Coordinates of C-alpha atoms in Angstrom, one line a residue:
X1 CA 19.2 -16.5 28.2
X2 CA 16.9 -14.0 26.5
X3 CA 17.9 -10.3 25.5
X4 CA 16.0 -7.8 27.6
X5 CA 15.6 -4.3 26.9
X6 CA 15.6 -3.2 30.5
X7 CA 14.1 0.1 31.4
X8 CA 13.6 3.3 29.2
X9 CA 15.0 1.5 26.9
X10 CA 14.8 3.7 23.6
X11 CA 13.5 2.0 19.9
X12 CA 16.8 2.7 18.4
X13 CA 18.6 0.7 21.0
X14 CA 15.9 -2.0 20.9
X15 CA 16.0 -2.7 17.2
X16 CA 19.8 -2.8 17.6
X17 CA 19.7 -5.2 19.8
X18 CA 17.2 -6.8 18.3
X19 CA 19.6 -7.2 14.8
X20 CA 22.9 -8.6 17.3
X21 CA 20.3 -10.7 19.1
X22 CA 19.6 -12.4 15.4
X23 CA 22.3 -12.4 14.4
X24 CA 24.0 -14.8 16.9
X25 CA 24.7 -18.4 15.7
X26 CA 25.5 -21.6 16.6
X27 CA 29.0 -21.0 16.1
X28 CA 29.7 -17.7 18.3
X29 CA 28.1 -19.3 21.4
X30 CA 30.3 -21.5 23.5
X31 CA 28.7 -24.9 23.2
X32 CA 28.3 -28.3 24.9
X33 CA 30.2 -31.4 23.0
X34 CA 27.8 -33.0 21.0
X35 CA 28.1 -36.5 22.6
X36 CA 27.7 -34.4 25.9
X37 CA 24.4 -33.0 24.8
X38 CA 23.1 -35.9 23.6
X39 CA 23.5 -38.2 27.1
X40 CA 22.0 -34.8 28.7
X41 CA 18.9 -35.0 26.4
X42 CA 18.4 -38.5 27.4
X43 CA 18.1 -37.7 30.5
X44 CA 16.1 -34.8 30.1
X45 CA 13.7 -37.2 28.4
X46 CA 13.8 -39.2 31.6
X47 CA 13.9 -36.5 33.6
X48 CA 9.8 -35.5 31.8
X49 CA 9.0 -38.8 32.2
X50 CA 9.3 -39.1 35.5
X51 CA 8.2 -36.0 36.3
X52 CA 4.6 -36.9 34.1
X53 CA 4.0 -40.5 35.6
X54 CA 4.3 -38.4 39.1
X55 CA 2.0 -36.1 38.3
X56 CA -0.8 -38.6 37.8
X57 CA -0.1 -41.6 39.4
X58 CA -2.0 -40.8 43.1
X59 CA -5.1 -40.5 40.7
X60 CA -5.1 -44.3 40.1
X61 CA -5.5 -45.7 43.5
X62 CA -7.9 -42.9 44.7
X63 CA -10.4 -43.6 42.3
X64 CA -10.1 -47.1 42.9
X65 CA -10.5 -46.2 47.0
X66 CA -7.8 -48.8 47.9
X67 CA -5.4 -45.8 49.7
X68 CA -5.9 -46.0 53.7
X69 CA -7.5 -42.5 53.9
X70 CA -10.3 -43.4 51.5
X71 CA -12.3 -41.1 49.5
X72 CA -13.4 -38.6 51.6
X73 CA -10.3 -36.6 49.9
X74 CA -10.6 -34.6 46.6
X75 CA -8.7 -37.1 44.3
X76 CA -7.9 -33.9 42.2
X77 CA -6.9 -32.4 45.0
X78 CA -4.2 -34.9 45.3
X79 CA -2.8 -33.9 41.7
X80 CA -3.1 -30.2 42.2
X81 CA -0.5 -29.9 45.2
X82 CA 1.8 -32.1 43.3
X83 CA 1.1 -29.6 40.0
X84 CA 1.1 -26.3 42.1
X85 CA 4.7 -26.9 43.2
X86 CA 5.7 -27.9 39.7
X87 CA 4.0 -24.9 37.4
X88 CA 5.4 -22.5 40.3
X89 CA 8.9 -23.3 39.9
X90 CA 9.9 -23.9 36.4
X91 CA 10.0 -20.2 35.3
X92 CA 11.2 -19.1 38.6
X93 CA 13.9 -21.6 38.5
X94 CA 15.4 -19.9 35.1
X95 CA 16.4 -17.0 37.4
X96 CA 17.3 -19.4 39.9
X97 CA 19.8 -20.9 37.5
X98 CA 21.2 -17.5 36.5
X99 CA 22.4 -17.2 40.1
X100 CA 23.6 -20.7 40.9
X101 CA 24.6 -21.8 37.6
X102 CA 22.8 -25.0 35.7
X103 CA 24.6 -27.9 37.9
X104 CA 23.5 -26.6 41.6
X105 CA 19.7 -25.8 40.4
X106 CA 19.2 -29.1 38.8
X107 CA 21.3 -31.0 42.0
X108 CA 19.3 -28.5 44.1
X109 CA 15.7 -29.6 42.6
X110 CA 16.4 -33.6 42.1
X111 CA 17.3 -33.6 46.0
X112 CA 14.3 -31.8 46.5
X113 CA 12.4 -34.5 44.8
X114 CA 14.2 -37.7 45.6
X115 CA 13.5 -36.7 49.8
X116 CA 9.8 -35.5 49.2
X117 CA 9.0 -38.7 47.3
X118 CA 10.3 -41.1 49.9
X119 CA 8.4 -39.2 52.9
X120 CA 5.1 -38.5 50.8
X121 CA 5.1 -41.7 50.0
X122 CA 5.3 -43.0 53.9
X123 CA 2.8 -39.7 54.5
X124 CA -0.6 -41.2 57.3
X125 CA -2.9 -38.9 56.0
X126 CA -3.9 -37.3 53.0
X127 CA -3.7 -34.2 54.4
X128 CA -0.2 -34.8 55.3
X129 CA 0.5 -36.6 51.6
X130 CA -1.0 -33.5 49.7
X131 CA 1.2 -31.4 51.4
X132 CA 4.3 -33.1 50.9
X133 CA 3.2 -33.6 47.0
X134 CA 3.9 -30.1 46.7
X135 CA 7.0 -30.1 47.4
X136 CA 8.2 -33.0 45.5
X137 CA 6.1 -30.7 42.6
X138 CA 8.8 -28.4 43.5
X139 CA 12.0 -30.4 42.6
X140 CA 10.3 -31.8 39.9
X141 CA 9.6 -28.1 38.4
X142 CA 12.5 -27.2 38.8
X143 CA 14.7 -30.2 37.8
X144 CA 12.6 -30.3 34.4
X145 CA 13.2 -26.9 34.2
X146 CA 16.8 -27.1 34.0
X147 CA 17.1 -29.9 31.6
X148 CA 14.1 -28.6 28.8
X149 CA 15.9 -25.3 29.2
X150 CA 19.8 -26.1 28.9
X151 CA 18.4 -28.9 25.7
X152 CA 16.8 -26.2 24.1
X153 CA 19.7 -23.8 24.2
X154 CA 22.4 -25.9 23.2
X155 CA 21.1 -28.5 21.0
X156 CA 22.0 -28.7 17.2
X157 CA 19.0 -26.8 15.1
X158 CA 19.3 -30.2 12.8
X159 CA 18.6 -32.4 15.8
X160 CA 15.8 -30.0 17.9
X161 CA 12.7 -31.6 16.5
X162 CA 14.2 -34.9 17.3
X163 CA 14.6 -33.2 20.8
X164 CA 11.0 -31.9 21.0
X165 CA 9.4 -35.0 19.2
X166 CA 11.5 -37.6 22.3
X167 CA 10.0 -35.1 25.0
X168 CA 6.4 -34.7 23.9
X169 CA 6.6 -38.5 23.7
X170 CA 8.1 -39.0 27.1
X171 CA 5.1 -36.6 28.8
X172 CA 2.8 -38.5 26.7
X173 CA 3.9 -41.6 27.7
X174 CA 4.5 -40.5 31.3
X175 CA 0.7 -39.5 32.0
X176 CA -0.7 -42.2 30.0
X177 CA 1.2 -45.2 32.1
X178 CA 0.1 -43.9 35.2
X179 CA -2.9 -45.5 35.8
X180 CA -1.1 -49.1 34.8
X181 CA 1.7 -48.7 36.5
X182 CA -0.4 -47.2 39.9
X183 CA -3.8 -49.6 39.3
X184 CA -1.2 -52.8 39.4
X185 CA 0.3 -51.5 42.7
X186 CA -2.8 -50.5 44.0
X187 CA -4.5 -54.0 43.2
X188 CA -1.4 -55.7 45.1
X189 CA -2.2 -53.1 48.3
X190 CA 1.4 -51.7 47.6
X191 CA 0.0 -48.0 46.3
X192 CA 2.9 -46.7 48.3
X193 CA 5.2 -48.0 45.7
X194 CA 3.4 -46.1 42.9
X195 CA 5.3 -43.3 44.8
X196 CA 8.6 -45.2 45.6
X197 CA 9.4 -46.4 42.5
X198 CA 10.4 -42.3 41.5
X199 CA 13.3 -42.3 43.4
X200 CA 14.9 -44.8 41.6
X201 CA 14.6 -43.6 38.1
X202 CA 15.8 -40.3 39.3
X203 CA 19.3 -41.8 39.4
X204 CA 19.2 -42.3 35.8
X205 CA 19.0 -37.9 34.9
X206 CA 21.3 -37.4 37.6
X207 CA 23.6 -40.1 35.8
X208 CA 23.2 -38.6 32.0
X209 CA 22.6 -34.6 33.1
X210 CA 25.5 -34.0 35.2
X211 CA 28.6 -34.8 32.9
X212 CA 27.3 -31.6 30.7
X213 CA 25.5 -29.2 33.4
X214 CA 29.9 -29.3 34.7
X215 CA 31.0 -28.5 31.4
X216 CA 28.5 -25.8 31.5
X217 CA 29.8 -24.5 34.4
X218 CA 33.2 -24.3 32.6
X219 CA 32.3 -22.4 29.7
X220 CA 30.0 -19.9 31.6
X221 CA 30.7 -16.6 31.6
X222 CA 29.6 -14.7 34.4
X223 CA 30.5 -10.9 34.1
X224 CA 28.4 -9.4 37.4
X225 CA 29.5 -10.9 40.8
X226 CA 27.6 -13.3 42.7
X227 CA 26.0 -10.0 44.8
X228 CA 25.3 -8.0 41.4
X229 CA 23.3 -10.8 40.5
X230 CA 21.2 -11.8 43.6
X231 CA 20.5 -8.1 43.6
X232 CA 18.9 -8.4 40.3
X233 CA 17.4 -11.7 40.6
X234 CA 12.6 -10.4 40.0
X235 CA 11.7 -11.7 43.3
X236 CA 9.0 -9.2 42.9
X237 CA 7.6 -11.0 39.7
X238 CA 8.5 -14.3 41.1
X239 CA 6.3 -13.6 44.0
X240 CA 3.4 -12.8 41.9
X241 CA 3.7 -15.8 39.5
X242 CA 3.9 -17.8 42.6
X243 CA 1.1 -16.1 44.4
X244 CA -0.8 -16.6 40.8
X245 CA -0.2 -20.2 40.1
X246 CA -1.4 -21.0 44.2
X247 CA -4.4 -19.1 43.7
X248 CA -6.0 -20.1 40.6
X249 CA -5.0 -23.7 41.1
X250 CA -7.0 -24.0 44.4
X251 CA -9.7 -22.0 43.2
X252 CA -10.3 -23.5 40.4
X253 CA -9.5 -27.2 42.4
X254 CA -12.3 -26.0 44.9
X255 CA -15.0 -24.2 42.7
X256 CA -17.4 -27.5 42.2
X257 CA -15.9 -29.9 44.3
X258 CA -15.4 -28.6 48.1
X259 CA -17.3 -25.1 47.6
X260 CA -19.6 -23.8 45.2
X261 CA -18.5 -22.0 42.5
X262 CA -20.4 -18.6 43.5
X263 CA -19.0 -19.4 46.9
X264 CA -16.5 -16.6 48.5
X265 CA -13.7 -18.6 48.9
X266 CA -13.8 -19.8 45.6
X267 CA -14.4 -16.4 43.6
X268 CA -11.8 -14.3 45.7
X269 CA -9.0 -17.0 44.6
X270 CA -9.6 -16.7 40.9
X271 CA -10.1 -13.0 40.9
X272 CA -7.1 -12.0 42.8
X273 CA -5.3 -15.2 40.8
X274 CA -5.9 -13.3 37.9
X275 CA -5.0 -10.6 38.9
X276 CA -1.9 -11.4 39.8
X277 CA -1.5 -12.8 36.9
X278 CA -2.3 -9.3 34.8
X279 CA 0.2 -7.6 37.5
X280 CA 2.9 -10.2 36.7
X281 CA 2.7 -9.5 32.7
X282 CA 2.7 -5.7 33.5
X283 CA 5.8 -6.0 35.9
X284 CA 7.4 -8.2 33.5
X285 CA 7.1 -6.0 30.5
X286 CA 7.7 -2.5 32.1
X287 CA 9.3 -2.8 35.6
X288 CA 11.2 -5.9 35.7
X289 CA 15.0 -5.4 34.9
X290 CA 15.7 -9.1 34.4
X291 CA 12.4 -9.7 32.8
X292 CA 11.7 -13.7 32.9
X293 CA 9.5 -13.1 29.4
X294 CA 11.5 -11.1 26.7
X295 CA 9.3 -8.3 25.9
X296 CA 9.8 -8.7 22.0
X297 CA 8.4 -12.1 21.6
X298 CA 5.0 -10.2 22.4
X299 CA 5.4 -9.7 18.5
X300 CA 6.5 -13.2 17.3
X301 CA 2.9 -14.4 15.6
X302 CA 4.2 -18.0 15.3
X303 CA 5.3 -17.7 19.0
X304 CA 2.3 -16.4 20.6
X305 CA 0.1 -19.0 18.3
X306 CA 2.4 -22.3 19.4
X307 CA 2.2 -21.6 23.3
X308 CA -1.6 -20.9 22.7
X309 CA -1.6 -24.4 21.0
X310 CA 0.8 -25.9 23.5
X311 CA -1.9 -24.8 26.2
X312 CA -5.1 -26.2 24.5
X313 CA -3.4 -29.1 23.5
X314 CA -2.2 -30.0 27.0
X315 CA -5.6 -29.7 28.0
X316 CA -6.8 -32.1 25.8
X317 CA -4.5 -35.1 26.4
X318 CA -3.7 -34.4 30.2
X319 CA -8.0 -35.0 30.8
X320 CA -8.1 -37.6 28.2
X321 CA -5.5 -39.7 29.7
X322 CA -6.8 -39.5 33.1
X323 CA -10.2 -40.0 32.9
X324 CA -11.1 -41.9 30.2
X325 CA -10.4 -45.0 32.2
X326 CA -13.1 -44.0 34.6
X327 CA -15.1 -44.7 31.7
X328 CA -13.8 -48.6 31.9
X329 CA -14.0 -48.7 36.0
X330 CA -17.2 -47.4 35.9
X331 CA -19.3 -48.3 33.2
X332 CA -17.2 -51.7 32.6
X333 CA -16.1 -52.4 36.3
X334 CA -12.7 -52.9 35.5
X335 CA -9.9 -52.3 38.1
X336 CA -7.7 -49.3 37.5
X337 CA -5.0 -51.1 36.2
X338 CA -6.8 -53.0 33.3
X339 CA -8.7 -49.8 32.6
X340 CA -5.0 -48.1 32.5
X341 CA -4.2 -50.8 29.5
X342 CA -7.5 -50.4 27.8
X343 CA -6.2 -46.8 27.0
X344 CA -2.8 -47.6 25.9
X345 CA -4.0 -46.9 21.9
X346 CA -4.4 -43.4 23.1
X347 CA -1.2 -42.8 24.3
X348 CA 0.6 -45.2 23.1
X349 CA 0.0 -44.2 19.3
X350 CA 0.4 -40.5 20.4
X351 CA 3.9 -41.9 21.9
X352 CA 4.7 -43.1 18.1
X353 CA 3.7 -40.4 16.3
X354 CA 5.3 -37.9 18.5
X355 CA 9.1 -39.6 17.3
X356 CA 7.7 -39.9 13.7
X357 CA 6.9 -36.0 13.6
X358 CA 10.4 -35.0 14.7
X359 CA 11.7 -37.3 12.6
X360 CA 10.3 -35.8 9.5
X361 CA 10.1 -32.3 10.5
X362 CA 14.0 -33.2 11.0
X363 CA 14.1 -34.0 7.2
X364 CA 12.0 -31.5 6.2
X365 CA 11.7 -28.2 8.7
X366 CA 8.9 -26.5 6.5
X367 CA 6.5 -29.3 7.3
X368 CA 6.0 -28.2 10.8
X369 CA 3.1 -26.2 9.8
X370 CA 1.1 -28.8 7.8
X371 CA 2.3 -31.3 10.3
X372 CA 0.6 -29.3 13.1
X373 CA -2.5 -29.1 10.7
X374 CA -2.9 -32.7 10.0
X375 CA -2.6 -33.8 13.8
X376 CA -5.5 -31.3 15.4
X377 CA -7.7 -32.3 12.5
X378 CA -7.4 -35.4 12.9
X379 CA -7.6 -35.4 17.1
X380 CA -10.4 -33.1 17.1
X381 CA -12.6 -35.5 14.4
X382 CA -11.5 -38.8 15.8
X383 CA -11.6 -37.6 19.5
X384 CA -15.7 -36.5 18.5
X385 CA -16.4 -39.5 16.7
X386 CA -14.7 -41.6 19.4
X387 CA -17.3 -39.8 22.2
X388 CA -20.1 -40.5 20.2
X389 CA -19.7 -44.7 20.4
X390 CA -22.3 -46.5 22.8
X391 CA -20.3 -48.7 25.0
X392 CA -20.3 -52.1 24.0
X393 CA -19.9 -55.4 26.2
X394 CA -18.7 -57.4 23.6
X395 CA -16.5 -55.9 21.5
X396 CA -13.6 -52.9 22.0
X397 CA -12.4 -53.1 18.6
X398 CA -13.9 -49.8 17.3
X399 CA -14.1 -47.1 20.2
X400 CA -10.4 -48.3 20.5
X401 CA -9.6 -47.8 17.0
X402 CA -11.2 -44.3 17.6
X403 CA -9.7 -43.6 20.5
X404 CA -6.0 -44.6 18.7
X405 CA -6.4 -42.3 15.7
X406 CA -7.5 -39.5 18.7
X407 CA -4.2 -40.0 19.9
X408 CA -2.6 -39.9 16.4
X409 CA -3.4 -36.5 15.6
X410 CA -2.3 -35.1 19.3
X411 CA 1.6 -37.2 18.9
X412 CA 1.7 -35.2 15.6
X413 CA 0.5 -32.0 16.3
X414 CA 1.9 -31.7 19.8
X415 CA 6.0 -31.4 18.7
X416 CA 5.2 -30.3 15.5
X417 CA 3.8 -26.8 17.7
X418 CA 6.9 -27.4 20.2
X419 CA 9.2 -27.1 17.0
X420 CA 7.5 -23.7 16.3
X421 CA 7.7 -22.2 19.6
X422 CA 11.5 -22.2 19.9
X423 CA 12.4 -21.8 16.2
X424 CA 9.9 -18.4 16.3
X425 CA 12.9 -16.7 18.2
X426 CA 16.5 -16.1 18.2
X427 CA 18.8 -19.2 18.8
X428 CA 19.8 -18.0 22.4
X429 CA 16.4 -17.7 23.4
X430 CA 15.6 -21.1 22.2
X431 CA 15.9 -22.7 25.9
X432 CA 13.6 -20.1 27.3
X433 CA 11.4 -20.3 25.0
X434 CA 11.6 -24.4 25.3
X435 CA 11.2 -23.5 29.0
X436 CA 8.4 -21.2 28.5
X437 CA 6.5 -23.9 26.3
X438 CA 7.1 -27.0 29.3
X439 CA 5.7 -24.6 31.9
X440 CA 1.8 -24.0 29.2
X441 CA 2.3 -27.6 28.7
X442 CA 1.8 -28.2 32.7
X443 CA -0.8 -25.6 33.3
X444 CA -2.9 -26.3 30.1
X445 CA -2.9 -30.2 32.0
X446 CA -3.8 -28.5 35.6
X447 CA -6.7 -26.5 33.5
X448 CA -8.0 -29.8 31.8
X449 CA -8.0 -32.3 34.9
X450 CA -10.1 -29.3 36.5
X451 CA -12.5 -28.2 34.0
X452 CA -13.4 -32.2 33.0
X453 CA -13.3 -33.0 36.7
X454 CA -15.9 -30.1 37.4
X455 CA -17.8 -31.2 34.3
X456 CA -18.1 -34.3 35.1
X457 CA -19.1 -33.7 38.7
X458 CA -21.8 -31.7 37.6
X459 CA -23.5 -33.6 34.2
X460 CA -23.3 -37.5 37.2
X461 CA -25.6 -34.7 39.6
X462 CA -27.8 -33.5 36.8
X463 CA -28.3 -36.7 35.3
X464 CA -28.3 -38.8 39.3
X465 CA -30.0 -36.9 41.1
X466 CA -33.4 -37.8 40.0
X467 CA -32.6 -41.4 40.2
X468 CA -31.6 -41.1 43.3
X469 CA -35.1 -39.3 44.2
X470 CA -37.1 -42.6 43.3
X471 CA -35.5 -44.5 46.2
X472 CA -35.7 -44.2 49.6
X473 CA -32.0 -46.1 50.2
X474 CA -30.3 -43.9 47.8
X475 CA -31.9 -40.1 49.2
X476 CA -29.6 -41.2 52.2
X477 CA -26.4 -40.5 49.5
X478 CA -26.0 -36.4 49.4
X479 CA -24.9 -36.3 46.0
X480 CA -23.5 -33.0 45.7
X481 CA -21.5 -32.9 48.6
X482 CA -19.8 -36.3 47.9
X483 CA -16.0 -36.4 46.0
X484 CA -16.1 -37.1 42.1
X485 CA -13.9 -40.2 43.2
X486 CA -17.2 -41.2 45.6
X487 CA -19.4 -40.3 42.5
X488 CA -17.5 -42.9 40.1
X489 CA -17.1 -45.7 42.3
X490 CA -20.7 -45.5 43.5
X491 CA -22.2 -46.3 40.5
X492 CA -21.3 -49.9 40.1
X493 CA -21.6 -50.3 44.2
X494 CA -25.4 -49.1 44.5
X495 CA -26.8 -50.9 42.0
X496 CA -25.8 -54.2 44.0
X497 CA -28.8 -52.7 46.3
X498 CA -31.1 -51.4 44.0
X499 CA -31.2 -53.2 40.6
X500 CA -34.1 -52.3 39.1
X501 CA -32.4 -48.8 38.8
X502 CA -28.8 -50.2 37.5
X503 CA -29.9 -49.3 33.7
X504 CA -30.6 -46.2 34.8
X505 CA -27.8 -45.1 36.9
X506 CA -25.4 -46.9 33.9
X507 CA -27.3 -45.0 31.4
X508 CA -26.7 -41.6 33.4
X509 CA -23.0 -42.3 34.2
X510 CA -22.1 -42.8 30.9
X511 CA -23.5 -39.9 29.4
X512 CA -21.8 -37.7 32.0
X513 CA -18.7 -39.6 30.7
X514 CA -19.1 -39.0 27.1
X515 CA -20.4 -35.3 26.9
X516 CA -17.0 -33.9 29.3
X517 CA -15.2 -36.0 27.0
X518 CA -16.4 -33.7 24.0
X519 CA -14.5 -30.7 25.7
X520 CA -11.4 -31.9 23.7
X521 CA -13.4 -31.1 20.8
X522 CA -13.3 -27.6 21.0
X523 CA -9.9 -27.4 22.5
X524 CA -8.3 -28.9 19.7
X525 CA -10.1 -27.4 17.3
X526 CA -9.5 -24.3 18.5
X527 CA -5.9 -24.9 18.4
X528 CA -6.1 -25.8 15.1
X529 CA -7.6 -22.3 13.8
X530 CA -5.0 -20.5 15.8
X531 CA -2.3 -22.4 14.0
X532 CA -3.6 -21.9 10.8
X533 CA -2.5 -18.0 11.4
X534 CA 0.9 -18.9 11.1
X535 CA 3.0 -17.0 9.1
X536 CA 5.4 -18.8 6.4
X537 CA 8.4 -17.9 7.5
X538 CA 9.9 -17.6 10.9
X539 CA 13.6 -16.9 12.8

C-alpha cells in the first residue's frame, strides 16, 4: 500500500520518505510465488471479464423491449445502479482490505455478487431489478478491486504489461460480447439467463485467486491490532466518495432522460456531487490519516496524464460498444444479437491489439509512449472517418473495416496508458495505482453511456419532432417524455403506419446516430495531446 505523509508532516521527513519509498524493490518485499501469481492473474482477468459483460448485458434486452417490464424503464438506468455499486466500492474496498486482509474482501465481495445475481436475475419489476443491480455492482467492485490491486503489487515488472495488456483485453472483450451474448438470450425469451450465466464463471476467480490471496495472508505483516486499525480505517472520505459517486451518477442518469437538465432535482445532484467530490480531494490530501490517494502522486506528470487518458479513453469504447449496435437495430432492423456480432471488428480487434501492446511493450518498455501515440491517432481518425459512412444495404465491408481499425488504435493505446500509470510510481504503490486506474476506467464508461445516451436523446427530438408534426397519428407519441430505448425501437415500428414518412424518420435516426458517435472524436483526441506531455523518463 501507498506511503502517506500523514498530518504536519514536515518537507524534510516527506522527501525522506519519499527516497526509502523508491528505493524499495522487488527483492525487499515479501512476494507471492510466481506460479501463484500467475493462476491469480488469470483469474483476475476473469474476474474483469465478468465483471464487464455484467455491466452491460441488461442493455441488450431493453432496447430490444423483450424483458417483461417493457420500456417504460430508463434502459441506462438499468446500467447505472449496476455501475454506482461498482465505482463506489473499488477505492473504498482498498481500506477494506487493509482491515480484513486480501482473502476475506475478495470472499466477502464474490458472495456479494454470486447472491445478488441469482435474485436480480429472478427480480418482477424493474424497479426491484435496478435495485438489486446495485448491489451485485457492489461485489463486483469490490472483487475486481482486490484482484487489479493484489496483480499490480506483486507481479514481476518484466511480466506487468503482459498483466495490463490481458486486462484491458478482457474489459474490452467483456463490454463488447454483451449485446451477443444478451440479444441471443433475449431472442430465445430466456433474458434472465443473460443474468444467470455470472454465477457460474465466478467459480472460476474464486478457483485461481484463492491459492495466492492465503499465501498473502501468510506473509502479511500486520504491526497495529485489529482495533488500531478499524480506528484508522477514512470512513469520513469513504463517505464522501460514496455520497459523490451516488450523486453524480443519478444526476447525470436523470438530466435528459426522466427530468430536464435545468430541472431541480437534476442540478442539486451534480452540484452537491461535485462538491463532494472537491471535499473528498481536500480531506484526502490534508485531513485523512490513511489517505486512499498518496498525496505525492499529485506531482507524478506521467501519472496524472495516464488516469486522464484512462478516463477519456473509457469513455470512448464503453459508448462505442454499447450503442453502435442501435445503429444496426435501428436503421438495419436487426435483432440485438446480430447487431451484437456486426460490432465484433470493434472489439474484437481492440481485444488483439490489447495482447500485442503488452507484448511488445514487454520487449521493449520505452515504447509505451509511442505505442500510446499510434493507438489514439489512429482511434480518433478511423473512429471520424467511420462516423462519416452513409449506411449502406448492400454492403458492410467498409464501415466495418472503419469501425475495426477504430478499435485498433483504442487495444493499443488503452494498456499502453495502463503500463504508464503504475510504472509513474514506486513499486509498492504499483497495486494502488493499478487500482486507482480500474476505478477512471469504470467512471470514464458511466460518463460515456450518459453523455452519448443524452446526445442521442436529444439530436432523435431535434431532428423527430417535426416529422412527427406532419401527422396527425404520430402527434399522439410525446417524444420528449418517452425513454431513449422507446425512441430507438420506434423508428422502425411507426413507419409500418406511416410510410410515406419512413425516409424521413430513417434519415433523421441516423443522423442522430452518427453525430453522438463523433463524441469519441474529441475524447480521444484529447487524450492523445495529454499524452504527448509525457515526460521521458519515469519511476
Amino acid at each position: 500500500m501507498s506511503v502517506h505523509s500523514g498530518r504536519g508532516g514536515s518537507p524534510d521527513v516527506e522527501k525522506q520518505m519519499d527516497v526509502k519509498t523508491e528505493s524499495i524493490t522487488e527483492d525487499t518485499e515479501p512476494q507471492v510465488s510466481k506460479p501463484l501469481m500467475a493462476v491469480f492473474s488469470a483469474g483476475a482477468v476473469i474476474a474483469v471479464f465478468m465483471a464487464s459483460i455484467q455491466a452491460v448485458i441488461p442493455a441488450s434486452f431493453f432496447v430490444q423491449a423483450v424483458a417483461p417490464w417493457g420500456v417504460d424503464t430508463s434502459s441506462l438506468w438499468m446500467l447505472a445502479a449496476y455501475l454506482i455499486g461498482y465505482v463506489a466500492f473499488i477505492l473504498p474496498t482498498q481500506r477494506l482490505a487493509d482491515i480484513f486482509g486480501h482473502f476475506v474482501t475478495f470472499w466477502l465481495g464474490l458472495i456479494l455478487f454470486v447472491v445478488f445475481t441469482g435474485v436480480a436475475g429472478h427480480a418482477a419489476t424493474a424497479y426491484t431489478f435496478a435495485v438489486l443491480r446495485a448491489f451485485q455492482g457492489i461485489g463486483a467492485g469490490m472483487v475486481t478491486s482486490v484482484c487489479v490491486q493484489m496483480a499490480g503489487a506483486h507481479v514481476s515488472e518484466r511480466n506487468r504489461s503482459l498483466l495490463v495488456g490481458a486486462l484491458a483485453a478482457a474489459q474490452l472483450f467483456g463490454i463488447g460480447a454483451a449485446h451477443i451474448v444478451g440479444g441471443a438470450l433475449a431472442v430465445d425469451d430466456k433474458f434472465r439467463w443473460s443474468i444467470y450465466l455470472a454465477a457460474p464463471i465466478a467459480a472460476l476467480p474464486a478457483i485461481l485467486c484463492t491459492p495466492a490471496l492465503i499465501k498473502d495472508m501468510v506473509i502479511r505483516e500486520h504491526s497495529e491490532s485489529f482495533v488500531q486499525r478499524v480506528l484508522k480505517f477514512d470512513g469520513i472520505g469513504t463517505l464522501l466518495l460514496f455520497g459523490a459517486a451516488i450523486m453524480l451518477t443519478s444526476g447525470l442518469t436523470f438530466g435528459g432522460n426522466e427530468h430536464k437538465w435545468s430541472s431541480a432535482i437534476v442540478l442539486c445532484l451534480i452540484v452537491f456531487g461535485s462538491l463532494c467530490v472537491v471535499l473528498f480531494l481536500v480531506w484526502d490530501s490534508f485531513g485523512a490519516s490513511r489517505p486512499i490517494f498518496n498525496s505525492r502522486w499529485l506531482k507524478e506528470r506521467n501519472l496524472q496524464i495516464s488516469m486522464l487518458a484512462v478516463l477519456l479513453i473509457s469513455m470512448a469504447f464503453f459508448a462505442n460498444a454499447v450503442y453502435v449496435p442501435i445503429m444496426y437495430i435501428t436503421v438495419r432492423h436487426n435483432t440485438t444479437d446480430v447487431a451484437g456480432r456486426m460490432t465484433a471488428p470493434y472489439w474484437g480487434v481492440s481485444m488483439g491489439a490489447a495482447v500485442i501492446a503488452g507484448l511488445v511493450i514487454r520487449i521493449r518498455p520505452a515504447v509505451a509512449r509511442p505505442v500510446a501515440w499510434a493507438g489514439l491517432a489512429i482511434g480518433a481518425v478511423f473512429s471520424g472517418l467511420y462516423y462519416t459512412i452513409e449506411t449502406e444495404t448492400t454492403s458492410l465491408a467498409k464501415e466495418r473495416a472503419f469501425y475495426a481499425l477504430a478499435g485498433l488504435g483504442v487495444g493499443l493505446a488503452y494498456p499502453a496508458v495502463l503500463y504508464m500509470a503504475q510504472t509513474s510510481v514506486p513499486r509498492n504503490e504499483r497495486g494502488s495505482a493499478a487500482c486507482v486506474a480500474h476505478f477512471l476506467s469504470v467512471v470514464g464508461g458511466m460518463l460515456g453511456l450518459i453523455l452519448y445516451q443524452a446526445c442521442l436523446k436529444s439530436r432523435l427530438i431535434i431532428n423527430l419532432d417535426p416529422i412527427f408534426s406532419q401527422s396527425k397519428f404520430l402527434t399522439s407519441f410525446d417524444i420528449r417524455a418517452m425513454d431513449i430505448a422507446g425512441l430507438e425501437v420506434s423508428g422502425g415500428t411507426i413507419t409500418m403506419y406511416v410510410p410515406d414518412l419512413a425516409p424521413k424518420i430513417g434519415e433523421g435516426m441516423t443522423n442522430a446516430l452518427h453525430t453522438t458517435f463523433m463524441l469519441s472524436v474529441p475524447f480521444l483526441g484529447a487524450a492523445l495531446l495529454a499524452t504527448l506531455l509525457y515526460k521521458r523518463s519515469h519511476h
